[in-house]
Amino acid sequence: MAGKNTAISLSEAGPFSDEQRELARTVRDVVAKRADSAAVRAAAESDAGYDATLWSLLCEQIGVAALAVPEEFDGIGTGYVESHLVLEELARGLVPSPMLGSAVICVQALLATGNDDACGRILPGIAAGETTAALCWSGYEGYWGSDDLEVGAESAGDRWTLTGDTYYVLGGDRADVLLVAAGTDEGPGLFEVDPSAAGVERTATPAMDPTRPLSRVRFSAAPATPLATGAEVLDRVLAIAQVALSGEAVGAADRLLALTVEYTQQRKQFGRAIGSFQALKHRMADLYVLVETARSMSYKAAESLSPVDAATAKAYCAEAFQQVAGEAIQLHGGIAITWEHDAHLYFKRAHGCAQLFGQPREQLHLLEPAAGLT
């Protein structure tokens, strides 16, 4: 999936510092050298679900998993934006990794709890790339909200247990730590669960996107440690997850568009490269505008991390990626739907990205109050 790419890097196009641009360029170079199409497919089919050697390299030499972890917990402490840039670069090559689920979503979930004890125990391992965590939240219907949670929490003295099923857990069948959104008598809460504890059943589940391992995690009176209560914690986590997915959508859409333009310059029909036909030029120009608009929304959301900006970016960027993927399939012709070509993998990632952490139509519904439509 990686290869020669002379297009301007997203980090060079955005309002970033020299250090941030260098970070993005470094990740892009590593992906280009070590995550070509064959490597990505092999990693997705491996027992780990990702290339452990590549992940160790990214963590040890670049520190991608430590970026958003505060220095007091053995991290780099740069904030979220740097993680956003890494997500975009990894998504350009559809590189399977624990970056989204563990190093971004779970790190931010732990920080949102304000629980220094839990952060001190878990974050150093994640920052070093030695520990992976997974967030268990949604039920079978794919609802990510702070009310009507699928897992219920019960307390007996100072002992808590969780019961319920969660689906679409990123890397949940292999994670070393489980963070679980569960309902309590006092409202929604976030709990820590040991995956090896009694009452925890983890199962890898088939997914449309082979580069995004998903799982079901079932809890049957599983012992749990409370980390925080209150809807604001889960609302914060949801917003960051949506922003992160918008970044992935932009990175993958940008790369797929570049691959499509390159193909139309090589494929000939009637003695001419098909990219020279005006009708196709217009289609690709429209896609370029779509991707650049999505990029602006994603960057704005990454800067503010506000729920409204997050929902806006998630909805727009996911739909933009889907449109680019659909057009890329058509512009590539018959080869795009063959297993050997990568276009179908981007197409699958686009649809999977749209479903995770709220479909676009759900985000638009959430934006109605902010727009004064209720």
Short mmCIF file of C-alpha atoms in Angstrom, two decimals:
data_model
loop_
_atom_site.label_atom_id
_atom_site.label_comp_id
_atom_site.label_asym_id
_atom_site.label_seq_id
_atom_site.Cartn_x
_atom_site.Cartn_y
_atom_site.Cartn_z
CA MET A 1 0.00 0.00 0.00
CA ALA A 2 2.88 2.27 0.59
CA GLY A 3 5.00 3.40 -2.30
CA LYS A 4 6.48 6.40 -4.01
CA ASN A 5 4.40 9.44 -3.19
CA THR A 6 5.56 12.92 -4.07
CA ALA A 7 2.37 14.68 -2.96
CA ILE A 8 2.61 17.34 -0.29
CA SER A 9 2.37 15.79 3.15
CA LEU A 10 -0.70 16.63 5.19
CA SER A 11 1.66 17.96 7.86
CA GLU A 12 3.19 20.36 5.32
CA ALA A 13 -0.27 21.58 4.30
CA GLY A 14 -1.60 22.18 7.81
CA PRO A 15 -0.94 24.80 10.48
CA PHE A 16 1.70 22.81 12.31
CA SER A 17 5.07 23.39 13.89
CA ASP A 18 8.33 22.15 12.41
CA GLU A 19 8.44 19.38 15.01
CA GLN A 20 4.94 18.23 14.12
CA ARG A 21 5.74 18.24 10.42
CA GLU A 22 8.87 16.21 11.04
CA LEU A 23 6.90 13.70 13.10
CA ALA A 24 4.43 13.15 10.26
CA ARG A 25 7.19 12.87 7.66
CA THR A 26 9.06 10.35 9.80
CA VAL A 27 6.00 8.14 10.25
CA ARG A 28 5.26 8.36 6.54
CA ASP A 29 8.81 7.29 5.68
CA VAL A 30 8.65 4.31 8.04
CA VAL A 31 5.30 3.22 6.60
CA ALA A 32 6.62 3.57 3.04
CA LYS A 33 9.61 1.36 3.83
CA ARG A 34 8.00 -1.27 6.03
CA ALA A 35 4.27 -1.42 5.26
CA ASP A 36 3.73 -2.14 1.60
CA SER A 37 0.62 -3.93 0.42
CA ALA A 38 1.95 -7.43 1.07
CA ALA A 39 3.16 -6.50 4.56
CA VAL A 40 -0.18 -4.94 5.49
CA ARG A 41 -2.12 -8.01 4.35
CA ALA A 42 0.24 -10.33 6.20
CA ALA A 43 -0.06 -8.25 9.36
CA ALA A 44 -3.87 -8.29 9.19
CA GLU A 45 -3.87 -12.09 8.90
CA SER A 46 -1.37 -12.65 11.72
CA ASP A 47 -2.30 -13.84 15.21
CA ALA A 48 -1.64 -10.40 16.67
CA GLY A 49 -3.67 -8.63 13.98
CA TYR A 50 -0.82 -6.20 13.32
CA ASP A 51 2.92 -6.20 12.68
CA ALA A 52 4.41 -6.36 16.18
CA THR A 53 7.89 -5.56 14.87
CA LEU A 54 6.69 -2.44 13.09
CA TRP A 55 4.68 -1.37 16.13
CA SER A 56 7.74 -1.77 18.36
CA LEU A 57 9.78 0.32 15.92
CA LEU A 58 7.16 3.08 15.90
CA CYS A 59 6.99 3.07 19.71
CA GLU A 60 10.67 2.75 20.52
CA GLN A 61 12.21 5.00 17.88
CA ILE A 62 9.41 7.54 17.30
CA GLY A 63 7.37 7.22 20.48
CA VAL A 64 3.96 7.23 18.79
CA ALA A 65 2.20 5.53 21.71
CA ALA A 66 3.72 7.96 24.23
CA LEU A 67 2.80 11.19 22.46
CA ALA A 68 -0.36 12.04 24.41
CA VAL A 69 0.76 10.42 27.67
CA PRO A 70 1.87 13.03 30.24
CA GLU A 71 5.51 12.99 31.32
CA GLU A 72 4.53 12.03 34.87
CA PHE A 73 3.32 8.71 33.45
CA ASP A 74 6.46 8.10 31.35
CA GLY A 75 5.08 9.72 28.23
CA ILE A 76 6.12 12.57 25.97
CA GLY A 77 3.22 14.82 26.87
CA THR A 78 2.77 16.62 23.57
CA GLY A 79 -1.04 16.57 23.58
CA TYR A 80 -3.55 15.13 21.12
CA VAL A 81 -2.63 16.85 17.82
CA GLU A 82 0.57 14.85 17.37
CA SER A 83 -1.36 11.59 17.79
CA HIS A 84 -3.80 12.85 15.18
CA LEU A 85 -1.00 13.30 12.67
CA VAL A 86 0.26 9.78 13.32
CA LEU A 87 -3.23 8.35 12.82
CA GLU A 88 -3.52 10.08 9.45
CA GLU A 89 -0.18 8.75 8.27
CA LEU A 90 -0.90 5.18 9.37
CA ALA A 91 -4.34 5.32 7.75
CA ARG A 92 -2.81 6.34 4.43
CA GLY A 93 -1.38 2.83 4.19
CA LEU A 94 -4.21 1.13 6.15
CA VAL A 95 -1.53 -0.03 8.59
CA PRO A 96 -3.06 -2.27 11.30
CA SER A 97 -1.85 -1.19 14.73
CA PRO A 98 -3.00 -0.56 18.33
CA MET A 99 -2.63 3.19 17.74
CA LEU A 100 -6.32 4.11 17.51
CA GLY A 101 -7.82 1.76 20.08
CA SER A 102 -5.04 1.68 22.66
CA ALA A 103 -2.66 4.64 22.29
CA VAL A 104 -5.36 7.20 21.49
CA ILE A 105 -8.82 6.20 22.71
CA CYS A 106 -7.84 4.29 25.84
CA VAL A 107 -5.09 6.76 26.78
CA GLN A 108 -7.58 9.61 26.52
CA ALA A 109 -10.18 7.62 28.44
CA LEU A 110 -7.77 7.07 31.33
CA LEU A 111 -6.75 10.72 31.36
CA ALA A 112 -10.42 11.78 31.33
CA THR A 113 -11.06 9.84 34.53
CA GLY A 114 -8.53 11.88 36.48
CA ASN A 115 -7.64 8.66 38.30
CA ASP A 116 -3.90 9.03 38.93
CA ASP A 117 -3.59 5.55 40.40
CA ALA A 118 -4.99 3.89 37.28
CA CYS A 119 -2.99 6.18 35.00
CA GLY A 120 0.18 5.35 36.92
CA ARG A 121 -0.44 1.63 36.59
CA ILE A 122 -1.52 1.45 32.96
CA LEU A 123 -0.18 4.40 30.98
CA PRO A 124 3.57 3.67 31.26
CA GLY A 125 3.09 0.27 29.61
CA ILE A 126 0.98 1.74 26.82
CA ALA A 127 3.49 4.55 26.26
CA ALA A 128 6.30 2.02 25.92
CA GLY A 129 4.32 -0.06 23.45
CA GLU A 130 4.44 -3.02 25.82
CA THR A 131 0.78 -2.93 26.87
CA THR A 132 -2.37 -2.62 24.81
CA ALA A 133 -5.77 -1.58 26.07
CA ALA A 134 -9.24 -1.84 24.58
CA LEU A 135 -12.41 0.13 25.22
CA CYS A 136 -15.59 -1.96 25.59
CA TRP A 137 -18.68 0.16 25.07
CA SER A 138 -21.19 -0.51 22.31
CA GLY A 139 -23.85 -3.19 22.19
CA TYR A 140 -24.82 -5.18 19.12
CA GLU A 141 -26.79 -2.28 17.60
CA GLY A 142 -23.67 -0.12 17.49
CA TYR A 143 -24.80 2.60 19.87
CA TRP A 144 -22.13 4.71 21.54
CA GLY A 145 -23.78 6.89 24.13
CA SER A 146 -23.59 7.54 27.87
CA ASP A 147 -27.13 6.35 28.51
CA ASP A 148 -28.70 2.92 28.03
CA LEU A 149 -25.35 1.11 28.30
CA GLU A 150 -25.28 -2.60 27.50
CA VAL A 151 -23.12 -3.52 30.49
CA GLY A 152 -24.45 -3.13 34.00
CA ALA A 153 -22.35 -2.70 37.14
CA GLU A 154 -23.32 -4.01 40.57
CA SER A 155 -21.60 -3.35 43.87
CA ALA A 156 -21.43 -5.42 47.04
CA GLY A 157 -19.51 -3.43 49.56
CA ASP A 158 -16.29 -2.37 47.90
CA ARG A 159 -16.51 -5.10 45.26
CA TRP A 160 -17.85 -4.39 41.78
CA THR A 161 -18.94 -6.82 39.08
CA LEU A 162 -19.97 -6.26 35.46
CA THR A 163 -22.50 -8.16 33.36
CA GLY A 164 -23.35 -7.65 29.70
CA ASP A 165 -22.07 -7.95 26.15
CA THR A 166 -20.05 -5.42 24.16
CA TYR A 167 -19.32 -5.52 20.44
CA TYR A 168 -17.03 -3.86 17.89
CA VAL A 169 -14.20 -3.65 20.41
CA LEU A 170 -10.93 -2.59 18.74
CA GLY A 171 -8.40 -5.34 19.44
CA GLY A 172 -10.41 -6.51 22.42
CA ASP A 173 -9.59 -10.19 22.04
CA ARG A 174 -5.85 -9.51 22.46
CA ALA A 175 -5.70 -6.49 24.77
CA ASP A 176 -3.85 -6.61 28.09
CA VAL A 177 -6.30 -4.22 29.78
CA LEU A 178 -10.02 -3.69 29.26
CA LEU A 179 -11.75 -0.38 29.95
CA VAL A 180 -15.51 -0.84 30.14
CA ALA A 181 -18.34 1.67 29.95
CA ALA A 182 -21.06 0.43 32.30
CA GLY A 183 -24.20 1.72 33.90
CA THR A 184 -24.45 2.16 37.67
CA ASP A 185 -27.14 3.40 40.04
CA GLU A 186 -25.37 6.75 40.01
CA GLY A 187 -25.14 6.94 36.22
CA PRO A 188 -22.61 5.84 33.60
CA GLY A 189 -19.13 4.90 34.68
CA LEU A 190 -15.81 3.63 33.39
CA PHE A 191 -14.30 0.47 34.85
CA GLU A 192 -11.04 -1.45 34.53
CA VAL A 193 -11.21 -5.21 34.00
CA ASP A 194 -8.46 -7.82 33.89
CA PRO A 195 -9.04 -9.82 30.67
CA SER A 196 -7.87 -13.00 32.40
CA ALA A 197 -10.39 -12.66 35.23
CA ALA A 198 -13.25 -15.08 35.70
CA GLY A 199 -16.40 -14.04 33.90
CA VAL A 200 -14.63 -12.46 30.90
CA GLU A 201 -15.10 -14.07 27.49
CA ARG A 202 -13.40 -12.57 24.43
CA THR A 203 -14.11 -13.57 20.85
CA ALA A 204 -12.69 -12.22 17.61
CA THR A 205 -15.52 -11.38 15.22
CA PRO A 206 -15.55 -11.24 11.42
CA ALA A 207 -15.32 -7.71 10.04
CA MET A 208 -15.72 -6.17 6.60
CA ASP A 209 -12.36 -4.45 7.00
CA PRO A 210 -9.60 -7.06 7.47
CA THR A 211 -7.15 -4.37 8.58
CA ARG A 212 -9.31 -3.42 11.58
CA PRO A 213 -9.60 -6.32 14.08
CA LEU A 214 -12.88 -6.27 16.03
CA SER A 215 -14.13 -8.47 18.83
CA ARG A 216 -16.99 -9.20 21.18
CA VAL A 217 -16.34 -9.12 24.91
CA ARG A 218 -18.86 -10.71 27.28
CA PHE A 219 -18.91 -10.05 31.02
CA SER A 220 -20.62 -12.45 33.42
CA ALA A 221 -20.30 -11.06 36.95
CA ALA A 222 -16.71 -10.18 36.10
CA PRO A 223 -14.76 -8.38 38.84
CA ALA A 224 -14.03 -4.75 38.00
CA THR A 225 -12.30 -1.70 39.39
CA PRO A 226 -14.21 1.60 39.16
CA LEU A 227 -12.23 4.43 37.59
CA ALA A 228 -14.77 7.24 37.29
CA THR A 229 -18.48 7.97 37.11
CA GLY A 230 -20.35 10.59 35.17
CA ALA A 231 -21.47 11.09 31.59
CA GLU A 232 -18.84 13.78 31.00
CA VAL A 233 -16.06 11.17 30.99
CA LEU A 234 -17.69 9.08 28.28
CA ASP A 235 -18.72 12.18 26.32
CA ARG A 236 -15.08 13.28 26.27
CA VAL A 237 -13.92 9.86 25.11
CA LEU A 238 -16.56 9.73 22.37
CA ALA A 239 -15.56 13.16 21.06
CA ILE A 240 -11.88 12.20 20.85
CA ALA A 241 -12.71 8.88 19.18
CA GLN A 242 -14.76 10.70 16.55
CA VAL A 243 -11.99 13.23 15.92
CA ALA A 244 -9.47 10.40 15.60
CA LEU A 245 -11.62 8.61 13.03
CA SER A 246 -11.98 11.83 11.06
CA GLY A 247 -8.19 11.99 10.87
CA GLU A 248 -7.99 8.40 9.67
CA ALA A 249 -10.65 9.09 7.05
CA VAL A 250 -8.74 12.09 5.69
CA GLY A 251 -5.42 10.23 5.54
CA ALA A 252 -6.86 7.20 3.77
CA ALA A 253 -9.02 9.25 1.39
CA ASP A 254 -6.08 11.46 0.45
CA ARG A 255 -3.88 8.46 -0.34
CA LEU A 256 -6.61 6.65 -2.28
CA LEU A 257 -7.27 9.74 -4.38
CA ALA A 258 -3.54 9.99 -5.17
CA LEU A 259 -3.50 6.34 -6.22
CA THR A 260 -6.54 6.93 -8.42
CA VAL A 261 -5.03 9.96 -10.14
CA GLU A 262 -1.84 7.99 -10.73
CA TYR A 263 -3.81 5.12 -12.29
CA THR A 264 -5.77 7.40 -14.61
CA GLN A 265 -2.48 8.83 -15.89
CA GLN A 266 -1.28 5.31 -16.79
CA ARG A 267 -4.45 3.64 -18.08
CA LYS A 268 -5.01 4.33 -21.78
CA GLN A 269 -8.20 4.23 -23.81
CA PHE A 270 -8.61 5.34 -27.41
CA GLY A 271 -4.89 6.02 -27.50
CA ARG A 272 -4.99 8.48 -24.59
CA ALA A 273 -4.54 8.32 -20.83
CA ILE A 274 -8.05 8.25 -19.37
CA GLY A 275 -7.05 10.99 -16.95
CA SER A 276 -6.84 13.39 -19.88
CA PHE A 277 -10.59 13.18 -20.54
CA GLN A 278 -12.36 16.25 -19.23
CA ALA A 279 -15.20 14.34 -17.56
CA LEU A 280 -12.77 12.36 -15.43
CA LYS A 281 -10.73 15.47 -14.65
CA HIS A 282 -13.86 17.10 -13.26
CA ARG A 283 -14.69 14.08 -11.12
CA MET A 284 -11.22 13.95 -9.61
CA ALA A 285 -11.16 17.71 -9.07
CA ASP A 286 -14.42 17.43 -7.13
CA LEU A 287 -12.91 14.67 -5.01
CA TYR A 288 -9.86 16.80 -4.30
CA VAL A 289 -12.06 19.64 -3.03
CA LEU A 290 -13.99 17.15 -0.91
CA VAL A 291 -10.82 15.76 0.70
CA GLU A 292 -9.37 19.21 1.39
CA THR A 293 -12.61 20.37 2.99
CA ALA A 294 -12.63 17.24 5.14
CA ARG A 295 -9.03 17.93 6.09
CA SER A 296 -9.93 21.41 7.33
CA MET A 297 -12.78 20.07 9.43
CA SER A 298 -10.61 17.33 10.88
CA TYR A 299 -7.83 19.77 11.84
CA LYS A 300 -10.33 22.14 13.46
CA ALA A 301 -11.79 19.31 15.51
CA ALA A 302 -8.33 18.07 16.50
CA GLU A 303 -7.50 21.53 17.79
CA SER A 304 -10.71 22.11 19.77
CA LEU A 305 -11.80 18.55 20.67
CA SER A 306 -15.28 19.97 21.25
CA PRO A 307 -18.24 17.58 20.92
CA VAL A 308 -19.85 19.68 18.17
CA ASP A 309 -16.64 19.92 16.13
CA ALA A 310 -16.02 16.22 16.69
CA ALA A 311 -19.47 15.18 15.48
CA THR A 312 -19.22 17.52 12.49
CA ALA A 313 -15.80 16.20 11.48
CA LYS A 314 -16.79 12.57 11.95
CA ALA A 315 -19.91 12.91 9.81
CA TYR A 316 -18.32 14.92 7.00
CA CYS A 317 -15.00 13.10 6.82
CA ALA A 318 -16.58 9.64 6.93
CA GLU A 319 -18.96 10.48 4.11
CA ALA A 320 -16.16 12.13 2.12
CA PHE A 321 -14.05 8.99 2.47
CA GLN A 322 -16.95 6.83 1.35
CA GLN A 323 -17.49 9.00 -1.72
CA VAL A 324 -13.80 8.94 -2.63
CA ALA A 325 -13.72 5.17 -2.19
CA GLY A 326 -16.78 4.68 -4.36
CA GLU A 327 -15.43 6.89 -7.12
CA ALA A 328 -12.02 5.20 -6.90
CA ILE A 329 -13.63 1.81 -7.51
CA GLN A 330 -15.31 3.14 -10.64
CA LEU A 331 -12.28 5.01 -11.96
CA HIS A 332 -10.05 1.97 -11.51
CA GLY A 333 -12.45 -0.18 -13.48
CA GLY A 334 -12.61 -3.95 -13.10
CA ILE A 335 -9.28 -4.36 -11.32
CA ALA A 336 -10.56 -2.42 -8.31
CA ILE A 337 -12.79 -5.26 -7.18
CA THR A 338 -10.13 -7.94 -7.44
CA TRP A 339 -8.52 -9.27 -4.29
CA GLU A 340 -5.05 -8.45 -5.60
CA HIS A 341 -5.72 -4.71 -5.86
CA ASP A 342 -5.83 -2.45 -2.78
CA ALA A 343 -8.82 -0.31 -3.80
CA HIS A 344 -11.32 -2.67 -2.21
CA LEU A 345 -9.45 -2.51 1.11
CA TYR A 346 -9.82 1.26 1.19
CA PHE A 347 -13.48 0.84 0.25
CA LYS A 348 -13.99 -1.50 3.21
CA ARG A 349 -12.11 0.80 5.58
CA ALA A 350 -14.33 3.70 4.46
CA HIS A 351 -17.51 1.87 5.35
CA GLY A 352 -16.12 0.53 8.61
CA CYS A 353 -14.92 4.00 9.58
CA ALA A 354 -18.41 5.39 9.00
CA GLN A 355 -19.99 2.85 11.36
CA LEU A 356 -17.61 3.13 14.32
CA PHE A 357 -18.54 5.54 17.13
CA GLY A 358 -21.72 6.71 15.45
CA GLN A 359 -22.90 6.70 11.85
CA PRO A 360 -22.92 10.04 9.99
CA ARG A 361 -26.70 10.34 10.23
CA GLU A 362 -26.47 9.93 14.00
CA GLN A 363 -23.90 12.72 14.21
CA LEU A 364 -26.17 15.04 12.25
CA HIS A 365 -28.99 14.28 14.68
CA LEU A 366 -26.74 15.17 17.61
CA LEU A 367 -25.91 18.48 15.94
CA GLU A 368 -29.53 19.60 15.78
CA PRO A 369 -29.54 21.25 19.25
CA ALA A 370 -26.33 23.16 18.46
CA ALA A 371 -27.89 24.41 15.22
CA GLY A 372 -31.10 25.47 16.97
CA LEU A 373 -33.19 22.90 15.10
CA THR A 374 -34.94 21.42 18.15
#
